[in-house]
Amino acid sequence: MEFEWEHGGDTVEVDQVFLDFHPFTADLSIRFGRFYAPFGMERHVWYPPVSKSITRPLVFREVVPGNWYETGAMVIWRSNDEGFGVEVEAAVTNGLGADLALDPRTARQTQDGNRNKMLSGRVGVHDQQLWTCGVSFASGNYDLADDDAFRYIGLDFGLDLEMLELDAEWVSSEVDSSAAPGGSFERDGWYLQAFVPLPIEDHDFGCFARFDSVDPDDSVRDAADRNAASIGLRWVPSAQVTFKLEYQKVDHQSPGVWPGEDLFAFQAVLDF
């Protein structure tokens, strides 16, 4: 079970609460309840004690709806072969709601808004945990009348070496909307993040850099189209304590009214 306390205590969300069954083998799981949609790999590392950065990539704030929780059923199969491994995830869930064309984050649902169900999944491969890559998809109808559809596709890659960690993801989505030219529009974005541990004895200390880009609506060119560059430090003096420092610079691709996103951020995490 996982709770999220948002906006200084204004709201409390239940992100995950589910039951796993292993009816035939430990390699196969059948999951029922609320869980993260099987899309991409950022869902596994956004949690502050685990994440290398403070901010999240733009694409996972404005294309993918943040912590993309869903309610339904999911099947997970993992091969336990030494060396090369395969993981397959597939889910049937309520899907995203009527606000999707305006804001993906507010389209997350606690109660299904139509009769349509979303199909989503990811197929990934890895080699001795040194590298991993995968392809993800999601598709369903989001409006109350079941007329407008959405489609997501994503690619991810991770590399974990002794002195370098690399993570990269690209996501594109198409959303049907009568207000858009041609009846639909696309959102897309990507990020590339590197983390380098620094050789400080008896300390988990390192620096990171991330570059990301997002286009929330390909039918218009405005200040919402932007790139960002982030650099920072992460120090873990103990298993329960993490400190992070980050600077982020955002470059808007067109003039317009948009709140400034350049920032210096400090984060202290206590994890019990």
mmCIF file of C-alpha atoms in Angstrom:
data_model
loop_
_atom_site.group_PDB
_atom_site.id
_atom_site.type_symbol
_atom_site.label_atom_id
_atom_site.label_comp_id
_atom_site.label_asym_id
_atom_site.label_seq_id
_atom_site.Cartn_x
_atom_site.Cartn_y
_atom_site.Cartn_z
ATOM 1 C CA MET A 1 0.000 0.000 0.000
ATOM 2 C CA GLU A 2 1.344 3.450 -0.952
ATOM 3 C CA PHE A 3 0.003 6.866 0.075
ATOM 4 C CA GLU A 4 1.006 10.260 -1.298
ATOM 5 C CA TRP A 5 0.588 13.460 0.733
ATOM 6 C CA GLU A 6 0.430 16.287 -1.793
ATOM 7 C CA HIS A 7 0.674 20.077 -1.752
ATOM 8 C CA GLY A 8 1.601 20.514 1.886
ATOM 9 C CA GLY A 9 -1.273 18.369 3.099
ATOM 10 C CA ASP A 10 -4.118 19.718 0.929
ATOM 11 C CA THR A 11 -4.826 16.255 -0.466
ATOM 12 C CA VAL A 12 -3.925 12.677 0.376
ATOM 13 C CA GLU A 13 -3.897 10.157 -2.464
ATOM 14 C CA VAL A 14 -3.708 6.375 -2.428
ATOM 15 C CA ASP A 15 -1.341 5.685 -5.306
ATOM 16 C CA GLN A 16 -1.134 1.930 -4.910
ATOM 17 C CA VAL A 17 -3.067 -0.718 -2.988
ATOM 18 C CA PHE A 18 -3.186 -4.160 -4.589
ATOM 19 C CA LEU A 19 -3.009 -7.912 -4.096
ATOM 20 C CA ASP A 20 -0.591 -10.153 -5.981
ATOM 21 C CA PHE A 21 -1.290 -13.822 -6.685
ATOM 22 C CA HIS A 22 1.214 -16.416 -7.939
ATOM 23 C CA PRO A 23 -1.092 -19.245 -9.059
ATOM 24 C CA PHE A 24 1.347 -21.389 -11.033
ATOM 25 C CA THR A 25 4.940 -20.169 -10.585
ATOM 26 C CA ALA A 26 6.873 -17.384 -8.876
ATOM 27 C CA ASP A 27 7.680 -16.006 -12.341
ATOM 28 C CA LEU A 28 4.005 -15.140 -12.923
ATOM 29 C CA SER A 29 2.021 -12.566 -10.944
ATOM 30 C CA ILE A 30 -1.657 -11.636 -11.261
ATOM 31 C CA ARG A 31 -2.396 -8.269 -9.671
ATOM 32 C CA PHE A 32 -5.742 -6.751 -8.666
ATOM 33 C CA GLY A 33 -6.348 -3.282 -7.243
ATOM 34 C CA ARG A 34 -4.811 0.153 -7.798
ATOM 35 C CA PHE A 35 -1.282 0.205 -9.190
ATOM 36 C CA TYR A 36 0.943 2.177 -11.538
ATOM 37 C CA ALA A 37 0.145 1.660 -15.211
ATOM 38 C CA PRO A 38 2.812 -0.571 -16.817
ATOM 39 C CA PHE A 39 4.306 2.232 -18.885
ATOM 40 C CA GLY A 40 7.979 3.188 -18.999
ATOM 41 C CA MET A 41 10.515 2.856 -16.195
ATOM 42 C CA GLU A 42 10.393 6.288 -14.514
ATOM 43 C CA ARG A 43 7.524 4.915 -12.378
ATOM 44 C CA HIS A 44 10.079 2.738 -10.573
ATOM 45 C CA VAL A 45 12.499 5.549 -9.648
ATOM 46 C CA TRP A 46 10.461 8.751 -9.071
ATOM 47 C CA TYR A 47 10.155 8.107 -5.306
ATOM 48 C CA PRO A 48 12.342 10.744 -3.534
ATOM 49 C CA PRO A 49 14.621 8.317 -1.614
ATOM 50 C CA VAL A 50 15.371 6.500 -4.897
ATOM 51 C CA SER A 51 15.339 9.300 -7.483
ATOM 52 C CA LYS A 52 18.666 10.907 -8.281
ATOM 53 C CA SER A 53 17.051 14.323 -8.929
ATOM 54 C CA ILE A 54 14.490 16.540 -7.203
ATOM 55 C CA THR A 55 12.417 17.521 -10.226
ATOM 56 C CA ARG A 56 10.815 15.014 -12.555
ATOM 57 C CA PRO A 57 11.296 15.067 -16.346
ATOM 58 C CA LEU A 58 8.898 17.386 -18.169
ATOM 59 C CA VAL A 59 7.522 14.514 -20.248
ATOM 60 C CA PHE A 60 6.414 12.712 -17.063
ATOM 61 C CA ARG A 61 4.570 15.797 -15.909
ATOM 62 C CA GLU A 62 2.796 16.856 -19.095
ATOM 63 C CA VAL A 63 2.556 13.846 -21.418
ATOM 64 C CA VAL A 64 2.484 10.924 -19.007
ATOM 65 C CA PRO A 65 0.172 11.908 -16.110
ATOM 66 C CA GLY A 66 2.735 11.907 -13.296
ATOM 67 C CA ASN A 67 2.137 9.007 -10.937
ATOM 68 C CA TRP A 68 -0.091 7.186 -13.418
ATOM 69 C CA TYR A 69 -2.173 5.104 -11.050
ATOM 70 C CA GLU A 70 -4.886 2.859 -12.473
ATOM 71 C CA THR A 71 -7.525 0.501 -11.080
ATOM 72 C CA GLY A 72 -7.992 -2.921 -12.614
ATOM 73 C CA ALA A 73 -6.037 -6.124 -13.221
ATOM 74 C CA MET A 74 -2.498 -6.757 -14.440
ATOM 75 C CA VAL A 75 -0.453 -9.815 -15.400
ATOM 76 C CA ILE A 76 3.333 -9.753 -14.910
ATOM 77 C CA TRP A 77 5.711 -12.426 -16.172
ATOM 78 C CA ARG A 78 9.462 -12.359 -15.553
ATOM 79 C CA SER A 79 12.026 -14.870 -16.751
ATOM 80 C CA ASN A 80 14.594 -15.850 -14.147
ATOM 81 C CA ASP A 81 17.283 -17.039 -16.546
ATOM 82 C CA GLU A 82 20.826 -16.071 -15.652
ATOM 83 C CA GLY A 83 22.142 -13.282 -17.827
ATOM 84 C CA PHE A 84 19.542 -12.305 -20.421
ATOM 85 C CA GLY A 85 16.057 -11.713 -19.008
ATOM 86 C CA VAL A 86 12.587 -10.764 -20.247
ATOM 87 C CA GLU A 87 9.711 -9.017 -18.473
ATOM 88 C CA VAL A 88 6.163 -8.729 -19.844
ATOM 89 C CA GLU A 89 3.449 -6.617 -18.199
ATOM 90 C CA ALA A 90 -0.132 -6.271 -19.479
ATOM 91 C CA ALA A 91 -3.074 -4.550 -17.799
ATOM 92 C CA VAL A 92 -6.798 -3.890 -18.232
ATOM 93 C CA THR A 93 -7.837 -0.817 -16.234
ATOM 94 C CA ASN A 94 -10.308 2.060 -16.050
ATOM 95 C CA GLY A 95 -8.046 4.358 -18.065
ATOM 96 C CA LEU A 96 -7.836 8.130 -18.243
ATOM 97 C CA GLY A 97 -10.818 10.442 -17.913
ATOM 98 C CA ALA A 98 -12.560 13.353 -19.584
ATOM 99 C CA ASP A 99 -9.882 15.986 -18.768
ATOM 100 C CA LEU A 100 -7.183 14.278 -20.845
ATOM 101 C CA ALA A 101 -7.264 16.801 -23.692
ATOM 102 C CA LEU A 102 -6.690 19.630 -21.178
ATOM 103 C CA ASP A 103 -4.340 18.144 -18.571
ATOM 104 C CA PRO A 104 -3.178 14.514 -18.314
ATOM 105 C CA ARG A 105 -2.624 14.721 -14.547
ATOM 106 C CA THR A 106 -6.230 15.705 -13.790
ATOM 107 C CA ALA A 107 -7.404 12.905 -16.112
ATOM 108 C CA ARG A 108 -6.350 10.240 -13.606
ATOM 109 C CA GLN A 109 -9.517 8.616 -12.270
ATOM 110 C CA THR A 110 -10.623 7.252 -8.924
ATOM 111 C CA GLN A 111 -13.916 6.102 -10.479
ATOM 112 C CA ASP A 112 -14.414 5.050 -14.086
ATOM 113 C CA GLY A 113 -16.096 7.737 -16.203
ATOM 114 C CA ASN A 114 -17.224 5.530 -19.106
ATOM 115 C CA ARG A 115 -17.650 1.906 -20.151
ATOM 116 C CA ASN A 116 -14.359 1.688 -22.023
ATOM 117 C CA LYS A 117 -11.304 -0.028 -20.530
ATOM 118 C CA MET A 118 -7.701 0.899 -21.191
ATOM 119 C CA LEU A 119 -5.228 -1.694 -22.445
ATOM 120 C CA SER A 120 -1.610 -1.026 -21.519
ATOM 121 C CA GLY A 121 1.638 -2.881 -21.190
ATOM 122 C CA ARG A 122 5.403 -3.018 -21.450
ATOM 123 C CA VAL A 123 7.828 -5.578 -22.845
ATOM 124 C CA GLY A 124 11.358 -5.245 -21.545
ATOM 125 C CA VAL A 125 14.653 -7.094 -21.821
ATOM 126 C CA HIS A 126 17.801 -6.834 -19.711
ATOM 127 C CA ASP A 127 21.266 -8.345 -19.499
ATOM 128 C CA GLN A 128 22.592 -9.181 -16.021
ATOM 129 C CA GLN A 129 21.112 -5.906 -14.735
ATOM 130 C CA LEU A 130 23.800 -3.980 -16.663
ATOM 131 C CA TRP A 131 21.340 -2.635 -19.219
ATOM 132 C CA THR A 132 17.627 -2.701 -19.803
ATOM 133 C CA CYS A 133 15.358 -1.524 -22.592
ATOM 134 C CA GLY A 134 11.668 -1.703 -23.266
ATOM 135 C CA VAL A 135 8.680 -0.600 -25.297
ATOM 136 C CA SER A 136 5.377 0.477 -23.726
ATOM 137 C CA PHE A 137 1.890 1.193 -25.009
ATOM 138 C CA ALA A 138 -1.513 2.329 -23.749
ATOM 139 C CA SER A 139 -4.811 2.797 -25.555
ATOM 140 C CA GLY A 140 -8.415 3.552 -24.664
ATOM 141 C CA ASN A 141 -11.300 6.028 -24.849
ATOM 142 C CA TYR A 142 -11.385 8.913 -22.401
ATOM 143 C CA ASP A 143 -14.570 10.944 -22.923
ATOM 144 C CA LEU A 144 -17.915 10.246 -21.267
ATOM 145 C CA ALA A 145 -19.509 9.261 -24.592
ATOM 146 C CA ASP A 146 -16.728 6.779 -25.499
ATOM 147 C CA ASP A 147 -16.110 8.625 -28.780
ATOM 148 C CA ASP A 148 -12.606 10.104 -28.302
ATOM 149 C CA ALA A 149 -9.595 7.825 -28.041
ATOM 150 C CA PHE A 150 -6.006 8.183 -26.848
ATOM 151 C CA ARG A 151 -2.903 6.239 -27.743
ATOM 152 C CA TYR A 152 0.502 6.184 -26.013
ATOM 153 C CA ILE A 153 3.787 4.679 -27.160
ATOM 154 C CA GLY A 154 7.056 4.816 -25.239
ATOM 155 C CA LEU A 155 10.662 3.621 -25.450
ATOM 156 C CA ASP A 156 13.073 3.348 -22.518
ATOM 157 C CA PHE A 157 16.723 2.464 -22.007
ATOM 158 C CA GLY A 158 18.891 2.160 -18.916
ATOM 159 C CA LEU A 159 22.591 1.450 -18.414
ATOM 160 C CA ASP A 160 24.099 0.720 -15.004
ATOM 161 C CA LEU A 161 27.891 0.635 -14.930
ATOM 162 C CA GLU A 162 30.200 0.919 -11.948
ATOM 163 C CA MET A 163 30.950 4.613 -12.514
ATOM 164 C CA LEU A 164 28.002 5.705 -14.686
ATOM 165 C CA GLU A 165 24.234 5.332 -14.739
ATOM 166 C CA LEU A 166 22.265 6.397 -17.815
ATOM 167 C CA ASP A 167 18.486 6.554 -18.186
ATOM 168 C CA ALA A 168 16.578 7.725 -21.242
ATOM 169 C CA GLU A 169 12.928 7.660 -22.281
ATOM 170 C CA TRP A 170 10.838 8.932 -25.194
ATOM 171 C CA VAL A 171 7.040 9.150 -25.080
ATOM 172 C CA SER A 172 4.470 10.139 -27.696
ATOM 173 C CA SER A 173 0.707 10.266 -27.341
ATOM 174 C CA GLU A 174 -2.154 11.036 -29.713
ATOM 175 C CA VAL A 175 -5.404 12.419 -28.310
ATOM 176 C CA ASP A 176 -8.643 12.696 -30.268
ATOM 177 C CA SER A 177 -10.249 16.111 -29.835
ATOM 178 C CA SER A 178 -12.871 17.887 -31.937
ATOM 179 C CA ALA A 179 -11.194 21.199 -31.079
ATOM 180 C CA ALA A 180 -7.881 20.170 -32.687
ATOM 181 C CA PRO A 181 -7.084 20.608 -36.400
ATOM 182 C CA GLY A 182 -7.824 17.293 -38.092
ATOM 183 C CA GLY A 183 -9.646 15.990 -35.023
ATOM 184 C CA SER A 184 -6.592 15.037 -32.944
ATOM 185 C CA PHE A 185 -3.276 16.322 -31.620
ATOM 186 C CA GLU A 186 -0.045 14.809 -30.362
ATOM 187 C CA ARG A 187 2.019 15.263 -27.228
ATOM 188 C CA ASP A 188 5.600 14.074 -27.054
ATOM 189 C CA GLY A 189 8.774 14.460 -25.061
ATOM 190 C CA TRP A 190 11.986 12.812 -23.948
ATOM 191 C CA TYR A 191 14.706 12.938 -21.315
ATOM 192 C CA LEU A 192 18.277 11.733 -20.887
ATOM 193 C CA GLN A 193 19.781 11.558 -17.399
ATOM 194 C CA ALA A 194 23.275 10.621 -16.252
ATOM 195 C CA PHE A 195 24.472 9.968 -12.695
ATOM 196 C CA VAL A 196 28.134 9.630 -11.720
ATOM 197 C CA PRO A 197 29.096 8.408 -8.229
ATOM 198 C CA LEU A 198 32.000 10.342 -6.757
ATOM 199 C CA PRO A 199 34.874 8.503 -5.037
ATOM 200 C CA ILE A 200 34.315 9.627 -1.456
ATOM 201 C CA GLU A 201 35.132 6.852 0.999
ATOM 202 C CA ASP A 202 32.228 5.415 3.026
ATOM 203 C CA HIS A 203 29.711 7.833 1.468
ATOM 204 C CA ASP A 204 27.037 7.388 -1.194
ATOM 205 C CA PHE A 205 27.672 10.663 -3.016
ATOM 206 C CA GLY A 206 27.318 11.627 -6.670
ATOM 207 C CA CYS A 207 26.338 14.197 -9.270
ATOM 208 C CA PHE A 208 23.699 14.082 -11.982
ATOM 209 C CA ALA A 209 22.732 15.916 -15.159
ATOM 210 C CA ARG A 210 19.488 15.703 -17.107
ATOM 211 C CA PHE A 211 18.307 17.104 -20.404
ATOM 212 C CA ASP A 212 14.655 16.942 -21.351
ATOM 213 C CA SER A 213 12.172 18.334 -23.843
ATOM 214 C CA VAL A 214 8.372 18.444 -24.123
ATOM 215 C CA ASP A 215 5.749 19.537 -26.665
ATOM 216 C CA PRO A 216 2.303 19.339 -24.984
ATOM 217 C CA ASP A 217 0.395 20.073 -28.226
ATOM 218 C CA ASP A 218 1.882 19.708 -31.699
ATOM 219 C CA SER A 219 -0.962 21.727 -33.254
ATOM 220 C CA VAL A 220 0.287 24.977 -31.688
ATOM 221 C CA ARG A 221 3.689 26.568 -31.164
ATOM 222 C CA ASP A 222 3.771 28.418 -27.847
ATOM 223 C CA ALA A 223 5.681 28.906 -24.609
ATOM 224 C CA ALA A 224 4.584 25.469 -23.384
ATOM 225 C CA ASP A 225 7.047 23.944 -25.872
ATOM 226 C CA ARG A 226 10.271 23.918 -23.903
ATOM 227 C CA ASN A 227 13.588 22.285 -23.127
ATOM 228 C CA ALA A 228 15.203 21.947 -19.721
ATOM 229 C CA ALA A 229 18.673 21.220 -18.368
ATOM 230 C CA SER A 230 19.259 20.182 -14.754
ATOM 231 C CA ILE A 231 22.397 19.518 -12.730
ATOM 232 C CA GLY A 232 22.757 18.565 -9.103
ATOM 233 C CA LEU A 233 24.280 16.592 -6.252
ATOM 234 C CA ARG A 234 22.913 13.686 -4.206
ATOM 235 C CA TRP A 235 24.283 12.540 -0.839
ATOM 236 C CA VAL A 236 23.007 9.550 1.145
ATOM 237 C CA PRO A 237 24.752 9.600 4.548
ATOM 238 C CA SER A 238 22.590 6.737 5.857
ATOM 239 C CA ALA A 239 19.929 4.330 4.651
ATOM 240 C CA GLN A 240 17.134 6.587 5.949
ATOM 241 C CA VAL A 241 18.514 10.042 5.014
ATOM 242 C CA THR A 242 19.064 11.619 1.592
ATOM 243 C CA PHE A 243 20.069 15.182 0.682
ATOM 244 C CA LYS A 244 19.825 16.657 -2.826
ATOM 245 C CA LEU A 245 20.695 19.974 -4.458
ATOM 246 C CA GLU A 246 19.539 20.867 -7.973
ATOM 247 C CA TYR A 247 19.609 23.731 -10.461
ATOM 248 C CA GLN A 248 17.202 23.665 -13.408
ATOM 249 C CA LYS A 249 17.230 25.978 -16.428
ATOM 250 C CA VAL A 250 14.188 25.997 -18.736
ATOM 251 C CA ASP A 251 14.214 27.344 -22.280
ATOM 252 C CA HIS A 252 10.820 28.217 -23.782
ATOM 253 C CA GLN A 253 10.671 27.733 -27.536
ATOM 254 C CA SER A 254 8.203 30.578 -28.203
ATOM 255 C CA PRO A 255 7.249 33.798 -26.426
ATOM 256 C CA GLY A 256 4.151 33.828 -24.270
ATOM 257 C CA VAL A 257 2.779 33.933 -20.767
ATOM 258 C CA TRP A 258 4.316 31.102 -18.756
ATOM 259 C CA PRO A 259 5.405 30.959 -15.124
ATOM 260 C CA GLY A 260 9.160 30.896 -14.647
ATOM 261 C CA GLU A 261 10.533 27.401 -14.048
ATOM 262 C CA ASP A 262 14.215 28.195 -13.526
ATOM 263 C CA LEU A 263 14.999 27.130 -9.997
ATOM 264 C CA PHE A 264 17.443 26.188 -7.296
ATOM 265 C CA ALA A 265 16.051 23.395 -5.140
ATOM 266 C CA PHE A 266 17.163 21.620 -1.972
ATOM 267 C CA GLN A 267 15.566 18.422 -0.710
ATOM 268 C CA ALA A 268 16.017 16.491 2.537
ATOM 269 C CA VAL A 269 14.419 13.048 2.608
ATOM 270 C CA LEU A 270 13.709 10.944 5.703
ATOM 271 C CA ASP A 271 12.648 7.440 4.763
ATOM 272 C CA PHE A 272 11.406 5.043 7.434
#
